[in-house]
Tab-separated table of C-alpha atoms in Angstrom:
chain	number	residue	atom	x	y	z
A	1264	GLY	CA	0.000	0.000	0.000
A	1265	ALA	CA	0.932	3.657	-0.171
A	1266	GLY	CA	1.490	4.032	3.536
A	1267	VAL	CA	1.579	2.176	6.833
A	1268	SER	CA	-1.927	1.153	7.812
A	1269	GLN	CA	-2.980	0.478	11.403
A	1270	SER	CA	-6.247	-0.872	12.683
A	1271	PRO	CA	-8.320	-0.215	14.607
A	1272	ARG	CA	-7.758	3.553	14.906
A	1273	TYR	CA	-9.425	3.577	18.319
A	1274	LYS	CA	-9.959	0.773	20.812
A	1275	VAL	CA	-11.691	0.911	24.170
A	1276	ALA	CA	-11.023	-2.142	26.309
A	1277	LYS	CA	-12.282	-3.103	29.720
A	1278	ARG	CA	-9.540	-3.800	32.216
A	1279	GLY	CA	-8.532	-7.439	31.946
A	1280	GLN	CA	-9.599	-7.788	28.317
A	1281	ASP	CA	-7.169	-8.963	25.624
A	1282	VAL	CA	-6.588	-6.738	22.582
A	1283	ALA	CA	-4.894	-7.194	19.210
A	1284	LEU	CA	-3.562	-4.277	17.180
A	1285	ARG	CA	-2.744	-4.734	13.519
A	1286	CYS	CA	-0.083	-3.101	11.365
A	1287	ASP	CA	0.181	-3.363	7.583
A	1288	PRO	CA	3.569	-1.932	6.540
A	1289	ILE	CA	4.627	-0.497	3.214
A	1290	SER	CA	5.092	-3.312	0.724
A	1291	GLY	CA	8.746	-4.330	0.518
A	1292	HIS	CA	9.806	-2.709	3.776
A	1293	VAL	CA	11.905	-5.290	5.607
A	1294	SER	CA	11.922	-3.593	9.000
A	1295	LEU	CA	8.884	-3.058	11.206
A	1296	PHE	CA	8.822	-1.284	14.544
A	1297	TRP	CA	6.272	-0.856	17.333
A	1298	TYR	CA	6.312	2.172	19.610
A	1299	GLN	CA	4.127	3.243	22.520
A	1300	GLN	CA	3.347	6.920	22.968
A	1301	ALA	CA	1.876	8.152	26.230
A	1302	LEU	CA	0.174	11.536	26.369
A	1303	GLY	CA	2.683	14.389	26.274
A	1304	GLN	CA	5.670	12.135	25.689
A	1305	GLY	CA	7.698	10.936	22.758
A	1306	PRO	CA	7.341	7.475	21.252
A	1307	GLU	CA	8.959	4.709	23.316
A	1308	PHE	CA	10.429	1.668	21.573
A	1309	LEU	CA	8.654	-1.640	22.116
A	1310	THR	CA	9.958	-4.131	19.576
A	1311	TYR	CA	11.498	-4.502	16.116
A	1312	PHE	CA	11.302	-7.058	13.299
A	1313	GLN	CA	13.497	-7.615	10.312
A	1314	ASN	CA	11.333	-9.654	7.947
A	1315	GLU	CA	9.747	-12.310	10.204
A	1316	ALA	CA	12.540	-12.304	12.786
A	1317	GLN	CA	11.953	-10.385	15.996
A	1318	LEU	CA	15.421	-8.936	16.581
A	1319	ASP	CA	14.745	-6.836	19.659
A	1320	LYS	CA	11.886	-6.992	22.141
A	1321	SER	CA	13.653	-5.240	24.980
A	1322	GLY	CA	11.052	-2.460	25.138
A	1323	LEU	CA	8.033	-4.667	25.798
A	1324	PRO	CA	6.883	-3.591	29.283
A	1325	SER	CA	5.822	-7.010	30.517
A	1326	ASP	CA	5.072	-10.547	29.429
A	1327	ARG	CA	1.495	-9.426	28.766
A	1328	PHE	CA	2.788	-7.825	25.567
A	1329	PHE	CA	3.478	-10.025	22.567
A	1330	ALA	CA	4.208	-9.165	18.928
A	1331	GLU	CA	4.454	-11.294	15.832
A	1332	ARG	CA	5.101	-10.936	12.128
A	1333	PRO	CA	4.792	-14.525	10.880
A	1334	GLU	CA	5.173	-13.937	7.128
A	1335	GLY	CA	7.408	-10.896	7.232
A	1336	SER	CA	4.623	-8.510	6.290
A	1337	VAL	CA	1.603	-7.788	8.521
A	1338	SER	CA	2.340	-7.570	12.240
A	1339	THR	CA	0.105	-7.891	15.281
A	1340	LEU	CA	0.762	-6.484	18.739
A	1341	LYS	CA	-1.221	-8.341	21.370
A	1342	ILE	CA	-1.782	-7.158	24.911
A	1343	GLN	CA	-3.233	-9.639	27.367
A	1344	ARG	CA	-5.191	-8.727	30.490
A	1345	THR	CA	-5.057	-5.015	29.730
A	1346	GLN	CA	-4.469	-2.569	32.569
A	1347	GLN	CA	-5.104	1.154	32.802
A	1348	GLU	CA	-1.411	1.978	32.414
A	1349	ASP	CA	-1.547	0.353	28.954
A	1350	SER	CA	-3.645	3.292	27.722
A	1351	ALA	CA	-1.582	5.004	25.042
A	1352	VAL	CA	-1.212	5.441	21.300
A	1353	TYR	CA	0.516	2.469	19.724
A	1354	LEU	CA	2.498	3.433	16.641
A	1355	CYS	CA	3.753	1.092	13.980
A	1356	ALA	CA	6.521	2.123	11.594
A	1357	SER	CA	8.304	0.486	8.710
A	1358	SER	CA	11.535	1.069	6.835
A	1359	PHE	CA	13.269	-0.343	3.764
A	1360	SER	CA	16.552	-0.073	5.632
A	1361	PRO	CA	17.415	-2.710	8.260
A	1362	THR	CA	18.076	-0.067	10.877
A	1363	ALA	CA	16.239	3.052	9.597
A	1364	GLY	CA	19.522	5.011	9.934
A	1365	PRO	CA	19.451	8.484	8.371
A	1366	TYR	CA	16.270	7.914	6.370
A	1367	GLY	CA	13.787	7.667	9.172
A	1368	TYR	CA	10.705	5.562	9.526
A	1369	THR	CA	7.323	5.792	7.866
A	1370	PHE	CA	4.798	5.755	10.687
A	1371	GLY	CA	1.183	4.743	10.637
A	1372	SER	CA	-1.461	6.947	12.241
A	1373	GLY	CA	-1.495	4.799	15.355
A	1374	THR	CA	-4.068	2.978	17.430
A	1375	ARG	CA	-5.332	4.873	20.461
A	1376	LEU	CA	-6.003	2.335	23.210
A	1377	THR	CA	-8.067	3.371	26.196
A	1378	VAL	CA	-8.434	0.886	29.044
A	1379	VAL	CA	-11.400	1.577	31.313
B	521	ASP	CA	17.945	8.101	31.938
B	522	GLN	CA	16.531	10.034	29.008
B	523	GLN	CA	19.232	9.999	26.344
B	524	VAL	CA	17.485	12.551	24.132
B	525	LYS	CA	15.877	15.595	25.713
B	526	GLN	CA	13.820	18.462	24.405
B	527	ASN	CA	13.596	20.963	27.219
B	528	SER	CA	11.048	23.327	25.683
B	529	PRO	CA	7.540	21.855	25.583
B	530	SER	CA	6.255	24.690	23.412
B	531	LEU	CA	7.324	27.532	21.136
B	532	SER	CA	5.273	30.289	19.536
B	533	VAL	CA	6.545	32.426	16.657
B	534	GLN	CA	5.133	34.891	14.161
B	535	GLU	CA	4.673	33.882	10.550
B	536	GLY	CA	7.758	34.751	8.503
B	537	ARG	CA	10.136	34.703	11.468
B	538	ILE	CA	12.642	32.002	12.391
B	539	SER	CA	11.690	29.027	14.554
B	540	ILE	CA	14.493	27.349	16.503
B	541	LEU	CA	13.815	24.015	18.173
B	542	ASN	CA	16.444	22.515	20.455
B	543	CYS	CA	17.481	19.023	21.487
B	544	ASP	CA	20.188	17.715	23.831
B	545	TYR	CA	21.611	14.209	23.972
B	546	THR	CA	23.878	12.247	26.295
B	547	ASN	CA	25.122	9.324	24.172
B	548	SER	CA	28.129	10.220	22.022
B	549	MET	CA	27.773	6.979	20.050
B	550	PHE	CA	24.745	8.072	18.038
B	551	ASP	CA	25.580	8.066	14.298
B	552	TYR	CA	22.594	10.100	13.137
B	553	PHE	CA	20.022	12.473	14.507
B	554	LEU	CA	16.601	12.895	12.976
B	555	TRP	CA	13.718	15.327	13.263
B	556	TYR	CA	10.113	14.256	12.875
B	557	LYS	CA	7.021	16.412	12.593
B	558	LYS	CA	3.638	15.298	13.942
B	559	TYR	CA	0.167	16.673	13.286
B	560	PRO	CA	-2.737	15.744	15.617
B	561	ALA	CA	-4.215	12.274	15.037
B	562	GLU	CA	-1.413	11.375	12.631
B	563	GLY	CA	1.835	9.494	13.041
B	564	PRO	CA	5.167	11.351	13.034
B	565	THR	CA	6.608	12.186	9.611
B	566	PHE	CA	10.343	12.178	8.927
B	567	LEU	CA	11.594	15.706	8.220
B	568	ILE	CA	15.388	15.903	8.091
B	569	SER	CA	18.459	14.138	9.465
B	570	ILE	CA	22.109	14.860	10.123
B	571	SER	CA	25.110	12.582	10.349
B	572	SER	CA	27.242	12.814	13.477
B	573	ILE	CA	30.252	13.651	11.265
B	574	LYS	CA	28.599	16.802	9.953
B	575	ASP	CA	27.659	20.025	11.669
B	576	LYS	CA	24.940	21.248	9.313
B	577	ASN	CA	22.356	19.854	6.930
B	578	GLU	CA	19.956	21.991	4.952
B	579	ASP	CA	16.770	21.108	3.072
B	580	GLY	CA	14.769	24.041	1.814
B	581	ARG	CA	13.413	26.035	4.749
B	582	PHE	CA	14.749	23.489	7.250
B	583	THR	CA	18.307	23.400	8.581
B	584	VAL	CA	19.637	21.187	11.333
B	585	PHE	CA	22.793	22.144	13.229
B	586	LEU	CA	24.849	19.736	15.323
B	587	ASN	CA	27.256	20.826	18.066
B	588	LYS	CA	29.023	17.659	19.174
B	589	SER	CA	31.072	19.243	21.925
B	590	ALA	CA	27.886	20.536	23.552
B	591	LYS	CA	25.873	17.411	22.619
B	592	HIS	CA	23.235	19.696	21.215
B	593	LEU	CA	21.301	19.925	17.985
B	594	SER	CA	18.822	22.437	16.728
B	595	LEU	CA	16.280	22.686	13.934
B	596	HIS	CA	15.856	26.051	12.244
B	597	ILE	CA	12.787	26.820	10.152
B	598	VAL	CA	13.023	29.943	8.021
B	599	PRO	CA	10.628	31.485	7.188
B	600	SER	CA	8.057	29.901	9.494
B	601	GLN	CA	4.602	29.278	8.041
B	602	PRO	CA	1.269	28.543	9.773
B	603	GLY	CA	1.350	25.031	8.250
B	604	ASP	CA	4.516	24.348	10.244
B	605	SER	CA	2.434	24.321	13.433
B	606	ALA	CA	2.924	20.806	14.779
B	607	VAL	CA	4.821	18.801	17.384
B	608	TYR	CA	8.497	18.294	16.512
B	609	PHE	CA	10.464	15.337	17.856
B	610	CYS	CA	14.190	14.822	17.717
B	611	ALA	CA	15.311	11.205	17.604
B	612	ALA	CA	18.493	9.164	17.521
B	613	PRO	CA	18.591	5.661	15.983
B	614	ASN	CA	20.779	3.088	17.663
B	615	ALA	CA	21.020	-0.587	16.749
B	616	GLY	CA	17.601	-0.863	15.140
B	617	LYS	CA	15.613	1.270	17.565
B	618	SER	CA	15.244	5.006	17.958
B	619	THR	CA	15.197	7.110	21.102
B	620	PHE	CA	12.840	10.085	20.909
B	621	GLY	CA	12.625	13.297	22.858
B	622	ASP	CA	9.281	14.318	24.343
B	623	GLY	CA	8.622	16.848	21.606
B	624	THR	CA	8.184	20.609	21.218
B	625	THR	CA	4.830	22.012	20.114
B	626	LEU	CA	5.419	24.787	17.584
B	627	THR	CA	2.688	27.330	16.943
B	628	VAL	CA	3.171	29.727	14.050
B	629	LYS	CA	0.812	32.682	14.262
B	630	PRO	CA	-0.425	34.364	11.065
């Protein structure tokens, strides 16, 4: 597609509910990144894929967070047993470069998750 | 420890004047620094970058300056336009992930 597509745009979850957030990167982009952005802060790294391999998941806040990219294209970020502190905008980004380097990422518009 | 810091949460300038957005960093190992621009309800958009071996990079109205001894970079927008009103993030990629500052909200008044 022309850009990075994320769905849903908005998600309201009851505390304890599981959620799945989808990211469709730009076709041909080998690298895919997930970031979490809390209100008034910059994006915080969660995890990173190169094709289907998850190369870094050091930013995932707990074992309730899980990400996958089984065929090296679409990725899903799953959050189990959501808690109020999980409320944030979840941003997906992709890049043709393995490390994004000087060219930057192309971000999607994000999924705003609100846990009530 | 926040490795990339933007100390000014907001900046307001008059249309046509210069906007200067600042960013400080602590890690001398960063190879590149990037600026992103973000409009409400959209994801950040890459704007301009600079290599750590350079001290200036210019692209149209946007110029980024890097002062390695002070561990400081700045983004200059000249002349500022109302459409430049957005949140600006500086970021530094490192081993596949990027560290972002908390952003500066720029308002350009007509």
